[in-house]
XYZ file of C-alpha atoms in Angstrom:
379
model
C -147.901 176.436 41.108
C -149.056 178.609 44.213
C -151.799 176.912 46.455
C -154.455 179.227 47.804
C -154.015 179.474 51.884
C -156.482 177.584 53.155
C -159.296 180.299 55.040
C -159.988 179.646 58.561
C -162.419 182.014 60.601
C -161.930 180.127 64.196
C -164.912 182.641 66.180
C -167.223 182.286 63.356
C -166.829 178.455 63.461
C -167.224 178.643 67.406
C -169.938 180.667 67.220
C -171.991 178.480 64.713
C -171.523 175.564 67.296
C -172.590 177.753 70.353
C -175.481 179.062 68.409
C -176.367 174.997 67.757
C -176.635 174.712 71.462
C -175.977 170.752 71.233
C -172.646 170.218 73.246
C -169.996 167.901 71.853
C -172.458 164.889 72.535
C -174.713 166.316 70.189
C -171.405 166.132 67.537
C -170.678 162.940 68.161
C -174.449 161.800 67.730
C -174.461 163.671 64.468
C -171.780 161.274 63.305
C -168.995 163.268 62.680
C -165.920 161.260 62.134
C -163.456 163.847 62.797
C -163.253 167.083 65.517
C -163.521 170.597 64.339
C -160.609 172.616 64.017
C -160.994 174.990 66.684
C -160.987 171.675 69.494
C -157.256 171.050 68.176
C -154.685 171.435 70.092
C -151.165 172.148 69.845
C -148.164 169.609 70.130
C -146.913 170.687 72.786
C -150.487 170.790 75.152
C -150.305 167.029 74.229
C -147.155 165.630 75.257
C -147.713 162.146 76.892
C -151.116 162.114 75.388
C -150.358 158.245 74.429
C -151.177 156.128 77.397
C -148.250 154.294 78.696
C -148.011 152.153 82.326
C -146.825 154.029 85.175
C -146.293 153.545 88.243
C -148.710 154.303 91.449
C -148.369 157.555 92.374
C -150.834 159.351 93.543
C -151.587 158.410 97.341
C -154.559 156.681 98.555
C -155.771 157.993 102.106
C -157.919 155.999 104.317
C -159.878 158.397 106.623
C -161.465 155.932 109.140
C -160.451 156.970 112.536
C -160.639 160.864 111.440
C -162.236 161.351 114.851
C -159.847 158.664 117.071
C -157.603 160.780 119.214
C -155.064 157.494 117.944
C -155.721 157.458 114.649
C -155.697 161.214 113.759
C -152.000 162.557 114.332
C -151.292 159.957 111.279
C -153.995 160.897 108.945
C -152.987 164.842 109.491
C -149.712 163.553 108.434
C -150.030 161.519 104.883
C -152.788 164.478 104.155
C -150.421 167.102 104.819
C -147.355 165.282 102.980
C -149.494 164.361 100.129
C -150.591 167.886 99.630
C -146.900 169.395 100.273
C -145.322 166.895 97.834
C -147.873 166.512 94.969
C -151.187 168.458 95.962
C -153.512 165.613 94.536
C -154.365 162.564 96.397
C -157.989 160.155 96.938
C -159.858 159.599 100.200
C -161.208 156.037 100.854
C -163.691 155.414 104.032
C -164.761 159.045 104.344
C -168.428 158.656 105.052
C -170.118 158.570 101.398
C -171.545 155.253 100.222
C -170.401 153.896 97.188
C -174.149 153.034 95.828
C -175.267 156.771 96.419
C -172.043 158.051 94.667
C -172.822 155.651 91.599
C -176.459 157.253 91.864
C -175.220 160.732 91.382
C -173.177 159.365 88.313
C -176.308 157.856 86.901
C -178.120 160.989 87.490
C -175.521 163.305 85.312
C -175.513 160.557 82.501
C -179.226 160.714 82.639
C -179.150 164.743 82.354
C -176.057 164.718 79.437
C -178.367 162.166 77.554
C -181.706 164.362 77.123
C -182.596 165.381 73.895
C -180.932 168.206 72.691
C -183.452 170.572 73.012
C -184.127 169.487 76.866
C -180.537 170.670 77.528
C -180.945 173.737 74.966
C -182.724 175.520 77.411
C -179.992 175.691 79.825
C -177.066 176.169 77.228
C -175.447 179.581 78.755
C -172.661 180.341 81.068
C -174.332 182.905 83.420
C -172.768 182.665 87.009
C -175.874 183.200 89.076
C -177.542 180.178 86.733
C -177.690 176.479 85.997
C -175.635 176.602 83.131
C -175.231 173.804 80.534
C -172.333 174.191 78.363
C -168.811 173.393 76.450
C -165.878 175.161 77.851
C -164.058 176.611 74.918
C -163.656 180.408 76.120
C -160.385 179.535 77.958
C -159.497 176.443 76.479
C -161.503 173.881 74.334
C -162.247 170.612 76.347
C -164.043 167.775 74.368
C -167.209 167.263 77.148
C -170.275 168.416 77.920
C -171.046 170.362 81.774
C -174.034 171.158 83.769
C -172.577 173.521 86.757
C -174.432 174.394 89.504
C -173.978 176.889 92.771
C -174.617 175.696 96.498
C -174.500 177.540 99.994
C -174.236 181.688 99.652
C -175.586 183.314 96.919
C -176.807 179.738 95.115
C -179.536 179.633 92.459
C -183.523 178.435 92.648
C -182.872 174.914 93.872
C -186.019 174.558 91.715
C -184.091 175.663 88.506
C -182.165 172.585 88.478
C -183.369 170.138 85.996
C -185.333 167.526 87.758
C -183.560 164.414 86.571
C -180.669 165.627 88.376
C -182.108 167.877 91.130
C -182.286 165.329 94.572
C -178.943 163.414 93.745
C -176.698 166.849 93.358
C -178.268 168.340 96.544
C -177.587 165.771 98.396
C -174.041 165.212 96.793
C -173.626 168.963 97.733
C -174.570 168.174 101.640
C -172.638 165.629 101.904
C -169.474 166.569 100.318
C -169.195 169.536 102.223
C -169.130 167.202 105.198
C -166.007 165.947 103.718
C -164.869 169.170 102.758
C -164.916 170.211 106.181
C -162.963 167.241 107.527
C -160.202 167.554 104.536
C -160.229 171.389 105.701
C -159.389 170.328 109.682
C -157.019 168.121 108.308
C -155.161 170.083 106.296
C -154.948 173.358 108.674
C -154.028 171.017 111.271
C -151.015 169.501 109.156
C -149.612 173.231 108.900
C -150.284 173.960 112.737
C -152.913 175.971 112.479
C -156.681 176.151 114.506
C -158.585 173.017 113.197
C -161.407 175.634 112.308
C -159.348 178.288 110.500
C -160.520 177.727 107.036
C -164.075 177.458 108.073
C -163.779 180.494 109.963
C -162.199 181.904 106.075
C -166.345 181.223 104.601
C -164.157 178.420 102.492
C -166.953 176.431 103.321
C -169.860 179.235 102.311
C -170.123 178.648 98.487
C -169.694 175.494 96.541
C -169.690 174.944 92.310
C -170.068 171.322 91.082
C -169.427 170.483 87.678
C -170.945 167.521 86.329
C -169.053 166.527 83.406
C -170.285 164.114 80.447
C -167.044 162.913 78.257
C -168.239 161.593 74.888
C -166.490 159.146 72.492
C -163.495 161.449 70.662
C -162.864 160.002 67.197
C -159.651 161.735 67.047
C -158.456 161.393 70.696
C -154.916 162.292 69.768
C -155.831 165.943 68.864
C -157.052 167.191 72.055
C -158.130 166.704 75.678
C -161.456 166.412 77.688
C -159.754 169.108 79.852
C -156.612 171.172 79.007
C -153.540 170.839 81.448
C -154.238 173.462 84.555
C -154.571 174.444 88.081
C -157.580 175.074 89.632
C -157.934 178.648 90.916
C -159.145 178.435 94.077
C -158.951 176.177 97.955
C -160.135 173.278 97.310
C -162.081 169.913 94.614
C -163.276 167.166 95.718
C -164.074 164.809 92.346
C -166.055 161.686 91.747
C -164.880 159.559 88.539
C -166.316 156.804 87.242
C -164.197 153.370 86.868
C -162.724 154.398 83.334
C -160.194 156.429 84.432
C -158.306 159.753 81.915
C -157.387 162.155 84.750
C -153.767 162.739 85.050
C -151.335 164.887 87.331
C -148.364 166.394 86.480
C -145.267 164.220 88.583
C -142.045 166.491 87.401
C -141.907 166.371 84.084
C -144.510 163.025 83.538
C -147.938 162.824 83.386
C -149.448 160.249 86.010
C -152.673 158.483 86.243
C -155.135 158.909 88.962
C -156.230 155.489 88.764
C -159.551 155.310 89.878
C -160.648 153.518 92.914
C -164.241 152.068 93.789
C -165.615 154.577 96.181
C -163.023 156.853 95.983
C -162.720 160.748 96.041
C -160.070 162.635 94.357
C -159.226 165.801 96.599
C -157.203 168.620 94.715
C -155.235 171.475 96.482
C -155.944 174.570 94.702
C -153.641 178.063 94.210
C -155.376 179.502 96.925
C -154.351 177.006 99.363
C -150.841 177.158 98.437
C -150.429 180.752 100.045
C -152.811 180.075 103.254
C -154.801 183.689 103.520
C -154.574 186.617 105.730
C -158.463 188.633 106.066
C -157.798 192.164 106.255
C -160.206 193.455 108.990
C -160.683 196.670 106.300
C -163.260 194.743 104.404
C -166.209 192.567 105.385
C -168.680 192.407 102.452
C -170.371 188.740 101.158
C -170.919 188.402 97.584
C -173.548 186.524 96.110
C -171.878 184.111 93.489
C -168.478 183.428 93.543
C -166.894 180.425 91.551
C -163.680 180.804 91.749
C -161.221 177.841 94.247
C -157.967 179.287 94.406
C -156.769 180.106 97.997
C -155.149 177.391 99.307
C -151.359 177.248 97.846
C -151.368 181.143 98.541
C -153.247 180.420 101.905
C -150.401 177.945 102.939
C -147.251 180.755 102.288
C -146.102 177.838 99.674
C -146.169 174.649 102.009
C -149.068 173.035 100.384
C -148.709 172.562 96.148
C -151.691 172.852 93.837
C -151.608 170.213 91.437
C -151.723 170.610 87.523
C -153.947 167.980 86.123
C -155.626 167.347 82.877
C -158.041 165.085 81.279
C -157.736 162.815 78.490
C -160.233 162.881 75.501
C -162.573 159.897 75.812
C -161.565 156.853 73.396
C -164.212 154.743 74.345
C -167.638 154.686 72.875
C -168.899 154.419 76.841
C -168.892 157.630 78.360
C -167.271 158.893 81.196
C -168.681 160.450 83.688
C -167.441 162.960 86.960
C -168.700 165.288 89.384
C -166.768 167.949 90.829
C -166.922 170.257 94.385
C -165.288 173.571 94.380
C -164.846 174.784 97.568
C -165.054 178.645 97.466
C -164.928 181.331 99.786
C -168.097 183.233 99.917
C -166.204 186.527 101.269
C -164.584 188.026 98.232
C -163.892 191.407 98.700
C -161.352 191.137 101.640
C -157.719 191.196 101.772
C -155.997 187.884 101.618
C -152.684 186.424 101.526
C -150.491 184.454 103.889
C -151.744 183.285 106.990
C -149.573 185.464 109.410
C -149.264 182.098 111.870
C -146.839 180.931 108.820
C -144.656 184.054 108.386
C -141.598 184.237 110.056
C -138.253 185.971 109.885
C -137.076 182.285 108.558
C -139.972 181.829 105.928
C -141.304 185.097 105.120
C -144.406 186.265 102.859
C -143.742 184.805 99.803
C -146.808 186.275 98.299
C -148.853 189.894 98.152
C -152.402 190.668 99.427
C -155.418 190.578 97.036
C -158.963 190.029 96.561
C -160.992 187.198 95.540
C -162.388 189.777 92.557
C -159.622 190.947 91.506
C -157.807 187.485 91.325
C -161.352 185.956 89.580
C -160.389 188.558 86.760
C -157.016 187.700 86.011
C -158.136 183.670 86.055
C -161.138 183.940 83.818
C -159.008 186.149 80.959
C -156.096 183.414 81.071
C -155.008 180.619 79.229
C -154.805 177.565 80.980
C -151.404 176.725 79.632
C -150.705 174.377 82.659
C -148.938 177.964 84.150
C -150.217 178.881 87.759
C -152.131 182.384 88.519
C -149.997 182.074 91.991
C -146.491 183.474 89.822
C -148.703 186.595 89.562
C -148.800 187.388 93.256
C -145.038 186.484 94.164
C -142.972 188.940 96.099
C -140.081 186.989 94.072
C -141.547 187.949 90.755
């Protein structure tokens, strides 16, 4: 006897959650007992979702002595090999208290668990607004994220909710004080003018993303955050203690075991091909939220790392903030620095812009493939 093929209309079912405006928390308070369809993912996105021991890979940095004329020479060092070898790492000792970083956490837990309609107001994905939302137009992710824009071309600092307002400006000052340090650190480990990147506006617009990871009653069928890399320089990332992000070691999925106090830095594309600014163009645009330059920036010495995020299993929530470190000038020509081309290591990469490289990322798939295979000479 023939069965009747079971009708599926994925955007109508997407849309009817959008239009609800309540965020996968607002699923799981509904008691659902299962995820809908469209949040499944395929096998293969999954492989090693199963948690099994591994060993310590990722590298933990200790940044004291940043400014010791002693000290420095082997910090430049483990954060250039670290970024060469696996382009994820943490930072211990770099200048942010532990209790204030907890704060900011408390703050984003305090935002994700408003009443629905508090957060309904902000449910939208405009780029020149605090946006509240669930990422399923690239790939579905089982959390919740406020985002909001610092530095050139930011929003009403007023427009951020108030529960959350003083904790992610500060965050935002702050972290860019890091940001500036990695940024020395890591032009300086490919032999380049400490102030290079600055001098690149990589320091002139930031994005942070503060995610809210509800329970997952079927944990096995997707992720918090499909397997990618980020587009542009730089992330720096708070996590809470319970852990679920993972980078890609060869063929293996690692933890990035969280440490008390720690921040996860992330090489982006961009940073893998170290930029060139053609002179031709000088124009600032006002919001930007794209991280991408550094593996291009870098002619290929520095890696950007493909991570992922497991869906939550625990009825506690988890909990992150993340900096993106953009470039606020994004219609200039960039590609590899020309202090890193020689006839030995030529340009392994072609000039773009920030826009037209924005395009291509927001109208992919984030399949765990890298937008830098697009700008290859070798492709």
């Amino acid at each position: 006897m023939a069965t009747v093929k079971e009708s599926y209309d994925r955007a109508k079912e997407v849309k009817q959650f959008e239009d609800s405006k309540l965020g996968v928390k607002g699923l799981v308070d509904s008691g659902i007992t299962s995820i809908p369809r469209f949040f499944v993912l395929p096998p293969d996105a999954l492989s090693g979702v199963r948690r099994r021991p591994n060993q310590d890979v990722v590298p933990i940095i200790d940044l004291s002595g940043v400014d010791s004329d002693l000290l420095r020479p082997t910090i430049v060092e483990n954060v250039a090999r670290a970024s060469r070898e696996l382009g994820i790492f943490q930072v211990v000792n770099h200048g942010i208290g532990v209790d204030f970083l907890e704060r900011v956490l408390g703050a984003i837990g305090g935002f994700h668990e408003q009443p629905p309609e508090a957060k309904a107001l902000l449910y939208r994905r405009d780029l020149y607004r605090v946006s509240f939302f669930t990422d399923l137009d690239i790939a579905p992710g089982w959390r919740d994220t406020i985002r909001m824009v610092f530095g050139l071309g930011q929003q009403d600092v007023d427009e951020i909710p108030e529960i959350i307002r003083n904790e992610v400006v500060e965050f935002d000052q702050r972290v860019t004080k890091v940001g500036e340090v990695l940024m020395g650190l890591l032009c300086e480990g490919l032999g380049v003018k400490t102030e290079r990147l600055k001098e690149m506006t990589f320091l002139q617009q930031r994005s942070i993303f503060a995610h809210y990871y509800s329970y997952c009653p079927q944990p096995d069928l997707t992720l918090g955050t499909s397997s990618h890399t980020d587009a542009g320089g730089l992330t720096i990332l708070f996590q809470d203690q319970k852990g679920g992000l993972q980078a890609k070691y060869g063929e293996d999925w690692v933890d990035v075991k969280p440490v008390p106090g720690a921040l996860v830095v992330n090489i982006g594309d961009a940073l893998q091909v170290i930029l060139y600014k053609s002179k031709k163009f000088n124009r600032f645009c006002g919001n930007f939220d794209l991280i991408f330059v550094f593996q291009i920036v870098s002619n290929d010495e520095y890696r950007s790392a493909e991570h992922r995020v497991l869906a939550n299993s625990s009825q506690e929530p988890r909990i992150s903030a993340a900096v993106f470190f953009n470039p606020g000038d994004v219609d200039s020509l960039y590609g590899p620095l020309p202090e890193l081309i020689s006839t030995e290591k030529p340009a392994r990469f072609r000039q773009f812009t920030f826009t037209e490289y924005r395009k291509r990322f927001m109208t992919k798939d984030l399949d765990g493939k890298s937008l830098v295979n697009y700008y290859s000479l070798s492709e």
